[in-house]
Tab-separated table of C-alpha atoms in Angstrom:
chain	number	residue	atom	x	y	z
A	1	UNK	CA	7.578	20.386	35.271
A	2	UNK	CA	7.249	19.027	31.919
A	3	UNK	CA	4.925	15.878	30.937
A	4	UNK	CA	4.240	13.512	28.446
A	5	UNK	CA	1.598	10.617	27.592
A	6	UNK	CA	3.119	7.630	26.622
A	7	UNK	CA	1.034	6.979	23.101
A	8	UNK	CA	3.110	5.319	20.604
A	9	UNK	CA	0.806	5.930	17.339
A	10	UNK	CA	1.979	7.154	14.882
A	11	UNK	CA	5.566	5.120	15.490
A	12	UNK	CA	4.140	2.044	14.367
A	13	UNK	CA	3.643	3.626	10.429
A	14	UNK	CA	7.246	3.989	9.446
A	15	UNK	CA	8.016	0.074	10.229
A	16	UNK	CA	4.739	-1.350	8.776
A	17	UNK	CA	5.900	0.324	5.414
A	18	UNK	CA	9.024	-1.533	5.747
A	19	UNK	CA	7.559	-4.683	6.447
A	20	UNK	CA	4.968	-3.987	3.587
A	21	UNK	CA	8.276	-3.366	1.249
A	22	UNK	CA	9.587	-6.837	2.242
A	23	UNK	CA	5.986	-8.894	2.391
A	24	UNK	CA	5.588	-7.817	-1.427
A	25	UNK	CA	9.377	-9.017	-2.608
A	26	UNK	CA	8.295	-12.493	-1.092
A	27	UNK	CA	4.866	-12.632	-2.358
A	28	UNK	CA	4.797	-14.885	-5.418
A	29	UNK	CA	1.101	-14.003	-6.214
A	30	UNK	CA	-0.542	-17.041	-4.172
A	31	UNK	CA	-0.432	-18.786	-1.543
A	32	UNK	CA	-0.826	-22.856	0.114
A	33	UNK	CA	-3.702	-23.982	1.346
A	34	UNK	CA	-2.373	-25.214	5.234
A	35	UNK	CA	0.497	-22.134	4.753
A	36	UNK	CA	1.271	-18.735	3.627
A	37	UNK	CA	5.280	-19.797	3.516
A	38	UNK	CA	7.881	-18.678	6.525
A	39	UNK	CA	8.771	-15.315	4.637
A	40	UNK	CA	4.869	-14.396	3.891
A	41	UNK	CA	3.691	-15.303	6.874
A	42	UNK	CA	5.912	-13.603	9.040
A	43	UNK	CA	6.213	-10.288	7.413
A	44	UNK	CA	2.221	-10.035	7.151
A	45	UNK	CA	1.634	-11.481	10.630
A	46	UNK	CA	3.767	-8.696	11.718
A	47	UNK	CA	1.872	-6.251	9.556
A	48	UNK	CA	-1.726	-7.955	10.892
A	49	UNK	CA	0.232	-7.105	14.826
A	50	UNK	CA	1.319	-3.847	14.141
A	51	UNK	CA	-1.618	-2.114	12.556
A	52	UNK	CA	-4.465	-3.613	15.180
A	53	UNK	CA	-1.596	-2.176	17.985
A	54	UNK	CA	-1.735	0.962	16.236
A	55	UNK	CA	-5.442	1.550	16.348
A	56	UNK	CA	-5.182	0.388	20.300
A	57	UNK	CA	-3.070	3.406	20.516
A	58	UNK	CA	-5.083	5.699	18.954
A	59	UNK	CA	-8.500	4.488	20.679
A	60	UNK	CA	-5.946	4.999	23.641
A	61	UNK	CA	-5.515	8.750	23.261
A	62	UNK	CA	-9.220	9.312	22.728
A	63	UNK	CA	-9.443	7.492	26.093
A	64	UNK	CA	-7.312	9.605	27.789
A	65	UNK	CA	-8.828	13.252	26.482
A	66	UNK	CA	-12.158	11.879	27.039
A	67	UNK	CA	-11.328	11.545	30.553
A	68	UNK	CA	-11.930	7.961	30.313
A	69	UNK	CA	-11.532	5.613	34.236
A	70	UNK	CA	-12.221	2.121	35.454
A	71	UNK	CA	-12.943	-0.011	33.347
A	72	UNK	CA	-13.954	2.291	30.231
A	73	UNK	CA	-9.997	3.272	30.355
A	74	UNK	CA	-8.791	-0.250	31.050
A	75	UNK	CA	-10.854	-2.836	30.045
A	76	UNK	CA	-14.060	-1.877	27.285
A	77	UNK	CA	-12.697	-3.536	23.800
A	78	UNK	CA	-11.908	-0.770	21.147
A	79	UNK	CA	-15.021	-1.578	19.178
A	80	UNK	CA	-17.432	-0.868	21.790
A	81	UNK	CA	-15.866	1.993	23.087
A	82	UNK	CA	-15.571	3.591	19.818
A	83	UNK	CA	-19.448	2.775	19.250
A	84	UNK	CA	-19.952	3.987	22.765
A	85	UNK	CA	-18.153	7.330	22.093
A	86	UNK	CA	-19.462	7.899	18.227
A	87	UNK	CA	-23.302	6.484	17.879
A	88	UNK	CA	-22.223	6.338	13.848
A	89	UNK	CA	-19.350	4.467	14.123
A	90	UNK	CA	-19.879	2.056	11.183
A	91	UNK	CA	-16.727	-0.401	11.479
A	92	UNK	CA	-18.095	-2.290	14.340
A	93	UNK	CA	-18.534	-5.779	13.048
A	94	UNK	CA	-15.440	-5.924	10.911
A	95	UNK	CA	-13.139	-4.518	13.208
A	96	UNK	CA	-14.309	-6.670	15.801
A	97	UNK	CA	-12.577	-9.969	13.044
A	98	UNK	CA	-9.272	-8.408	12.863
A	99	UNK	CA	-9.349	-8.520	16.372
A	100	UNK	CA	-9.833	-11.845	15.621
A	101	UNK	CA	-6.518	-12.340	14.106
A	102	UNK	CA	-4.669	-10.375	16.189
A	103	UNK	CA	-5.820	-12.355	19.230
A	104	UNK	CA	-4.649	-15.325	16.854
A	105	UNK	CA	-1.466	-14.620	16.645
A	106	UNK	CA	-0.524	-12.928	19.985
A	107	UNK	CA	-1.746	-16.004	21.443
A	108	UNK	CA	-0.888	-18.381	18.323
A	109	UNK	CA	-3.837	-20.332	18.249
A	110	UNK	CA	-3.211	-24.360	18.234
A	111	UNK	CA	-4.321	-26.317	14.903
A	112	UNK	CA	-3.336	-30.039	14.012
A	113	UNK	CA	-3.787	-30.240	10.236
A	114	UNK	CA	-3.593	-33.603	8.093
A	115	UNK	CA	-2.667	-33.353	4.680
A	116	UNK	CA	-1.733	-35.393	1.651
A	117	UNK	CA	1.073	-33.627	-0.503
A	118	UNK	CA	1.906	-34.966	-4.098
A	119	UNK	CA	5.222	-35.188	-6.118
A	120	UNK	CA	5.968	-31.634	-6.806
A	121	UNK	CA	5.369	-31.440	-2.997
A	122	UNK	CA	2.165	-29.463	-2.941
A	123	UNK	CA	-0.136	-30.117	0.422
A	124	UNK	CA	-3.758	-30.837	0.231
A	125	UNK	CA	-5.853	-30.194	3.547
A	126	UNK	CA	-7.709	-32.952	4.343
A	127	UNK	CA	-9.009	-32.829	8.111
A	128	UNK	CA	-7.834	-29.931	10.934
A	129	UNK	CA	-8.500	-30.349	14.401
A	130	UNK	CA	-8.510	-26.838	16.498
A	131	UNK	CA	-6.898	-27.286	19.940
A	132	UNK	CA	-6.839	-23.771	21.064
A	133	UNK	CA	-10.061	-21.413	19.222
A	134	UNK	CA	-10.296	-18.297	21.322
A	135	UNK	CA	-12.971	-16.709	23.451
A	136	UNK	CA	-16.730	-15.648	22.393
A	137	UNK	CA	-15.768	-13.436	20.303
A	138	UNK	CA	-14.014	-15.500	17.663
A	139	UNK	CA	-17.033	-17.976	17.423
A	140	UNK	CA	-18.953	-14.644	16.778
A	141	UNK	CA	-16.977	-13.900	13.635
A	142	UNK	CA	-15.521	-16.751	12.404
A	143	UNK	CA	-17.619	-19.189	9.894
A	144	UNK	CA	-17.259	-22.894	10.837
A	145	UNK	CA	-17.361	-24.501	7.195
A	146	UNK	CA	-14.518	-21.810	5.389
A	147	UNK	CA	-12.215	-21.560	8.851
A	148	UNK	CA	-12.045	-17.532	7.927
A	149	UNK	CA	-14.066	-14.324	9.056
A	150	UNK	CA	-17.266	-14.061	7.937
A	151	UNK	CA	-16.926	-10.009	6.627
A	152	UNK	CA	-13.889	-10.058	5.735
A	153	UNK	CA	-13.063	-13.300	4.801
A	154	UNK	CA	-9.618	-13.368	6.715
A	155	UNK	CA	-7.778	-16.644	7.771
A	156	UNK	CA	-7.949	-18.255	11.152
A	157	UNK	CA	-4.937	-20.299	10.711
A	158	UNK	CA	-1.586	-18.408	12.228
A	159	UNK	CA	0.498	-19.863	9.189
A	160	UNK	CA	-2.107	-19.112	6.662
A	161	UNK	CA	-1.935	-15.302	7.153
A	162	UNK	CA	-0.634	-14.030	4.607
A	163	UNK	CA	-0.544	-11.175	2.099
A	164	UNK	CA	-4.100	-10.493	1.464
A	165	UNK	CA	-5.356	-10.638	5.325
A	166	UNK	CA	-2.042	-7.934	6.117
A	167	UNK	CA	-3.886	-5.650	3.465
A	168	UNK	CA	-7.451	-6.065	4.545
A	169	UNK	CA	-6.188	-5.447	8.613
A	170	UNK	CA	-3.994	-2.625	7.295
A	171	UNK	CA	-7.124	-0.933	5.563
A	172	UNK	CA	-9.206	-1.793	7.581
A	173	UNK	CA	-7.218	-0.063	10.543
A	174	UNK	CA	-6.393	2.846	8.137
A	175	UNK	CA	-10.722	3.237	7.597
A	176	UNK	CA	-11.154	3.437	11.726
A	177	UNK	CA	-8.125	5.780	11.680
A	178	UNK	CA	-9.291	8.509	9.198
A	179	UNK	CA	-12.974	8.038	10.913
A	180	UNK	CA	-11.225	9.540	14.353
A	181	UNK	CA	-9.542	12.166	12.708
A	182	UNK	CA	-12.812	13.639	10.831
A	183	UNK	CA	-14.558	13.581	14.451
A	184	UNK	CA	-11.766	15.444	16.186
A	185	UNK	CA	-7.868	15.494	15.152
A	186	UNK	CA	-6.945	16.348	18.709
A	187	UNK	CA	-7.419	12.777	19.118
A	188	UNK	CA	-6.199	11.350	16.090
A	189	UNK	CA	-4.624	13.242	13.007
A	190	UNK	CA	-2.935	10.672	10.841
A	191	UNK	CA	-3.543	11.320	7.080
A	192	UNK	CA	-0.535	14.123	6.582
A	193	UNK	CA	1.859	11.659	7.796
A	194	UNK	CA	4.737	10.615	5.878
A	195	UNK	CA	6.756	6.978	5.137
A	196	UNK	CA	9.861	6.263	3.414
A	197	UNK	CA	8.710	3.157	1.075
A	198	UNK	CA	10.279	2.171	-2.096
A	199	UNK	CA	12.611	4.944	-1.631
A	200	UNK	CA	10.191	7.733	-1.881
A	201	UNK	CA	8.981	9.940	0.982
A	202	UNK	CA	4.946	9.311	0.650
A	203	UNK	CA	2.047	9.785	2.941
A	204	UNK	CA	1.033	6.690	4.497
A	205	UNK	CA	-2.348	6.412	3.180
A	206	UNK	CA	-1.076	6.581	-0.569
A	207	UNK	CA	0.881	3.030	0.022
A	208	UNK	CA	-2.880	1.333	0.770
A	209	UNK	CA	-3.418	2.550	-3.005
A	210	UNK	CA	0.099	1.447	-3.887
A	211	UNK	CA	-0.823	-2.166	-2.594
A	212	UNK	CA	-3.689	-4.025	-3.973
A	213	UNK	CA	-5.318	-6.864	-2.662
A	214	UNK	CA	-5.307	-10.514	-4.678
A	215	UNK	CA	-7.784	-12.714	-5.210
């Protein structure tokens, strides 16, 4: 009889290039204060889903071949387990914000913003009202003056994500990834793996260097 564990990993790489390919033709350089713009903020979002997803998977596998039951297979958050498993584990604090935004999104977090907006139709914050904030852990990582992550500096408003909080998550997932694979590639080997983006064939780690972050 045959088997198979159901880990989806390294799936997720091949469409977060693509994504990545469309989130920079609609990326203009900046972005609004209140929003990132429909195109922008749907490609990264995605991007921002897809990458935290992919390190679940991962942390996944080296739950399974550690033999891990209860509620260290079900239930302890990736951070902690990975700090539980590796005492030198040194993403714990960031890591823990873009679980921030992922939890964000999934659950699309309520905000009521007012704004003025002038004649060329630009929009100028000037109160917001959070309906819906999360559980302790975004209050752990989220600053209450700037509205974004205190490390990281990512936004905390589901239409404000945008291009440079797809490449932090997307490096910062790519750091946690190549940390598992120099403790033990049986549970996660990821830097030989190749993408189609821009029409080339590329490893997936070379389009992080392709991509820069704006500020």
């Amino acid at each position: 009889m045959n088997e198979i564990v159901t880990i989806v990993g390294a799936s997720y790489f091949d469409p977060i290039s693509k994504l990545l390919e469309e989130l920079e033709k609609h990326y203009k350089g900046h972005e609004g204060e209140i929003q990132a713009g429909t195109f922008v903020n749907g490609y990264a979002a995605s991007i921002c889903l897809l990458s935290v997803v992919c390190l679940e998977s991962y942390t996944m596998r080296a739950r399974y071949i550690n033999g891990a039951t209860g509620d260290e297979l079900n239930k302890l958050p990736v951070t902690k387990y990975l700090k539980k498993i590796y005492d030198d584990y040194p993403y714990f604090d960031e890591t823990n914000e873009i679980f921030v935004v992922r939890d964000l999104l999934a659950h699309n977090h309520l905000l009521k913003v007012s704004y003025d907006s002038n004649e060329a139709g630009d929009m100028k914050k000037k109160d917001l009202l959070r309906i819906s904030s999360g559980d302790k852990k975004f209050s752990a990582n989220v600053c209450i003056d700037t509205e974004k992550t205190i490390i990281l500096g990512l936004n905390t408003s589901p239409i404000l994500i945008g291009y440079n909080d797809a490449l932090i998550i997307l490096k910062t997932v790519w750091k946690n990834l190549l940390f598992l694979e120099n403790k033990d590639r049986n549970k996660c080997y990821v830097s030989h793996l190749h993408v189609k983006h821009k029409g080339k064939h590329i490893r997936f780690g070379e389009i992080l260097g392709m991509s820069e972050t704006c500020t």
